Coordinates of C-alpha atoms in Angstrom, one line a residue:
M1 CA -3.8 2.9 14.4
K2 CA -0.3 1.5 14.1
N3 CA 1.1 4.9 14.2
V4 CA -0.8 5.8 17.1
R5 CA 0.3 2.5 19.0
T6 CA 3.9 3.4 18.1
E7 CA 3.8 7.2 19.3
M8 CA 2.2 6.3 22.7
I9 CA 5.1 3.5 23.1
R10 CA 7.7 6.2 22.4
T11 CA 6.1 8.7 24.9
F12 CA 5.9 6.1 27.5
F13 CA 9.5 5.0 27.5
S14 CA 10.5 8.6 27.1
F15 CA 8.8 9.4 30.1
L16 CA 9.8 6.3 32.1
F17 CA 13.4 6.9 31.7
A18 CA 13.2 10.5 32.3
L19 CA 11.5 9.9 35.5
L20 CA 13.9 6.9 36.9
A21 CA 16.6 9.9 35.8
F22 CA 14.7 12.3 37.9
C23 CA 14.3 9.7 40.7
L24 CA 18.4 9.0 40.7
L25 CA 19.1 12.9 40.7
S26 CA 16.8 13.9 43.3
L27 CA 16.6 10.8 45.8
R28 CA 20.0 9.2 44.8
L29 CA 22.5 11.9 44.1
K30 CA 20.4 14.9 46.3
W31 CA 19.9 17.3 43.9
S32 CA 17.4 19.9 44.3
F33 CA 14.1 19.8 42.8
F34 CA 14.6 22.6 40.1
P35 CA 18.0 21.7 38.5
A36 CA 16.6 17.7 39.0
L37 CA 13.4 18.8 37.1
A38 CA 15.4 20.8 34.2
I39 CA 17.7 17.9 33.5
T40 CA 14.6 15.4 33.3
A41 CA 12.8 17.6 31.0
L42 CA 15.9 18.2 28.9
L43 CA 16.4 14.2 29.0
Y44 CA 12.7 13.4 28.1
V45 CA 12.8 15.8 25.1
A46 CA 16.2 14.4 23.8
L47 CA 14.9 10.7 24.4
Y48 CA 11.7 11.5 22.4
L49 CA 13.4 12.6 19.7
L50 CA 15.8 9.7 19.7
F51 CA 12.9 7.0 19.6
K52 CA 11.6 8.6 16.5
P53 CA 10.8 5.8 14.1
V54 CA 13.0 6.1 11.0
S55 CA 10.6 6.2 7.9
K56 CA 11.7 3.7 5.6
I57 CA 11.1 2.6 1.9
G58 CA 12.6 -1.0 1.9
R59 CA 16.2 -0.3 3.1
I60 CA 16.3 3.5 2.2
E61 CA 15.3 6.4 4.7
T62 CA 12.3 8.3 3.0
D63 CA 14.6 11.5 4.3
L64 CA 17.2 10.6 1.7
L65 CA 14.6 10.3 -1.0
K66 CA 12.9 13.3 -3.0
N67 CA 9.5 13.7 -2.0
G68 CA 10.3 10.2 0.0
Q69 CA 7.0 10.6 2.3
E70 CA 4.6 11.0 -0.9
A71 CA 6.3 8.0 -2.2
K72 CA 5.9 5.9 0.6
E73 CA 2.3 6.9 0.9
L74 CA 1.7 5.9 -2.8
L75 CA 3.7 2.4 -2.1
E76 CA 1.2 2.1 0.8
L77 CA -1.7 2.6 -1.1
G78 CA -0.9 0.0 -3.8
K79 CA -0.3 -2.3 -1.0
K80 CA -3.6 -1.8 0.7
D81 CA -5.5 -2.4 -2.6
L82 CA -3.3 -5.7 -3.0
R83 CA -3.9 -6.7 0.5
E84 CA -8.0 -6.4 -0.5
I85 CA -7.5 -7.9 -3.7
M86 CA -6.0 -11.0 -2.1
R87 CA -8.6 -11.2 0.5
L88 CA -11.5 -11.0 -1.7
S89 CA -9.8 -13.9 -4.3
Q90 CA -10.5 -16.1 -1.4
K91 CA -14.3 -15.6 -1.6
I92 CA -14.1 -16.6 -5.3
A93 CA -15.6 -20.0 -5.6
E94 CA -15.0 -20.5 -9.5
V95 CA -11.7 -22.1 -9.9
D96 CA -10.8 -20.5 -13.1
Y97 CA -11.5 -17.0 -12.2
R98 CA -9.7 -17.5 -8.6
V99 CA -6.9 -18.6 -10.3
Q100 CA -6.8 -15.7 -12.9
V101 CA -7.0 -13.1 -10.0
E102 CA -4.5 -14.7 -8.1
K103 CA -2.0 -14.8 -11.1
T104 CA -2.9 -10.9 -11.4
S105 CA -2.1 -10.6 -7.8
Q106 CA 1.2 -12.3 -8.5
T107 CA 2.1 -9.8 -11.2
A108 CA 1.2 -7.0 -8.8
A109 CA 2.7 -8.1 -5.8
S110 CA 6.1 -8.6 -7.7
L111 CA 5.9 -5.1 -9.3
L112 CA 5.4 -3.7 -5.5
D113 CA 8.3 -5.6 -4.5
Y114 CA 10.3 -4.0 -7.2
L115 CA 9.2 -0.5 -6.1
E116 CA 9.8 -1.0 -2.7
K117 CA 13.7 -1.9 -3.5
N118 CA 13.6 0.9 -6.4
P119 CA 11.7 3.6 -4.5
A120 CA 13.1 6.4 -7.0
K121 CA 10.6 4.7 -9.8
I122 CA 7.4 4.5 -7.6
F123 CA 6.3 8.4 -9.2
K124 CA 6.7 6.4 -12.9
A125 CA 4.1 4.0 -11.3
R126 CA 1.8 6.4 -9.9
S127 CA -0.9 5.4 -12.1
F128 CA -0.7 1.8 -11.4
L129 CA -0.5 2.5 -7.4
T130 CA -3.4 4.9 -7.7
Y131 CA -5.5 3.8 -10.3
Q132 CA -5.1 0.5 -11.9
L133 CA -4.9 -1.5 -8.9
N134 CA -8.0 -0.1 -7.9
L135 CA -9.5 -0.6 -11.1
A136 CA -8.8 -4.7 -10.5
L137 CA -10.2 -4.2 -7.4
D138 CA -13.5 -2.9 -8.5
S139 CA -13.8 -5.5 -11.1
I140 CA -13.6 -8.2 -8.4
K141 CA -16.3 -6.7 -6.0
D142 CA -18.5 -6.4 -8.9
Y143 CA -18.1 -10.1 -9.7
L144 CA -18.4 -11.0 -6.3
D145 CA -21.7 -8.6 -6.0
V146 CA -23.7 -10.0 -9.5
K147 CA -22.8 -13.8 -8.1
V148 CA -25.3 -12.9 -5.1
V149 CA -27.8 -11.8 -7.4
H150 CA -30.4 -14.1 -9.0
I151 CA -29.7 -13.9 -13.0
D152 CA -30.3 -16.4 -15.6
L153 CA -27.6 -19.0 -16.3
Q154 CA -26.8 -17.7 -19.8
A155 CA -26.2 -14.2 -18.4
L156 CA -24.0 -15.4 -15.3
S157 CA -21.7 -17.5 -17.8
A158 CA -21.3 -14.2 -20.2
F159 CA -20.5 -12.0 -17.0
H160 CA -17.9 -14.5 -16.0
Q161 CA -16.1 -14.6 -18.9
Q162 CA -16.4 -11.0 -19.2
S163 CA -14.8 -10.8 -15.5
M164 CA -12.3 -13.4 -16.9
N165 CA -11.3 -11.3 -19.9
I166 CA -11.0 -7.9 -17.9
M167 CA -8.7 -9.5 -15.0
K168 CA -6.7 -10.9 -17.9
I169 CA -6.3 -7.4 -19.6
M170 CA -5.5 -6.3 -16.0
Q171 CA -2.5 -8.7 -15.8
E172 CA -1.2 -7.7 -19.1
T173 CA -1.6 -4.1 -18.0
F174 CA 0.6 -4.7 -15.0
E175 CA 3.2 -6.9 -16.9
K176 CA 3.6 -4.3 -19.4
Q177 CA 4.2 -1.9 -16.7
F178 CA 6.8 -4.0 -14.9
E179 CA 8.5 -4.4 -18.2
A180 CA 8.5 -0.8 -18.6
L181 CA 9.8 -0.1 -15.4
V182 CA 12.7 -2.4 -15.2
Q183 CA 13.9 -1.4 -18.4
D184 CA 13.5 2.8 -17.9
K185 CA 11.2 2.9 -20.6
L186 CA 9.1 6.4 -21.0
I187 CA 5.7 5.4 -20.0
N188 CA 2.9 8.0 -20.9
M189 CA 0.5 6.9 -18.4
E190 CA -2.4 8.8 -20.0
I191 CA -2.3 7.1 -22.9
Q192 CA -1.8 3.8 -21.2
N193 CA -4.9 4.5 -19.2
E194 CA -6.9 5.5 -21.8
V195 CA -6.4 2.1 -23.8
L196 CA -7.0 0.0 -20.6
E197 CA -10.2 1.9 -20.1
A198 CA -10.9 1.5 -23.8
K199 CA -10.1 -2.4 -23.6
I200 CA -12.2 -2.9 -20.7
K201 CA -15.1 -0.7 -22.2
A202 CA -15.0 -3.0 -25.3
E203 CA -14.9 -6.0 -22.9
K204 CA -18.1 -4.9 -21.6
G205 CA -20.0 -3.8 -24.8
V206 CA -20.2 0.0 -23.5
G207 CA -21.0 2.2 -26.4
S208 CA -21.7 -0.8 -28.7
H209 CA -25.0 0.1 -29.4
E210 CA -24.2 3.8 -29.8

């Protein structure tokens, strides 16, 4: 929606200035119709290109980065998930879980801010941006969904603690990812995600009866 609005504004002002130029040439300077129209068309194209918004990650133009547009899209995807996490956190009634979600969100926000200032490292954090943040988001959604279902207090208490522990696992994962990026450590994302999934499954008791 933002891109459509930007494009409409760009087109409008290009057309407006070109129209003013046409009026100036034809009415004020008494140019004949076709030369004035040709100059106006060229001016419109020039203005349209001039008003093209510069795509940036932080202060760096994406054109100056290798696969810059893809990097920007990955970062925006992570920001979108974080915004949803922060929005849903306001719906959490239990203070301890909400506080833990907010701590995890703060860690994620710091990591996203670091990536925006160091866009060359965005691809190293692909898993964080495309998978891990979404995993945290899904965990919060599951928590809120269960809260509206009538289950016994013992089961609810167990689920609450489980959700707390999973969010702590996510925060720990984000912190390790942040540290590795800052220190330029090589990260095996496949192994990291396998460990993360194993911890979450263990917390949920998945496979414990197999």
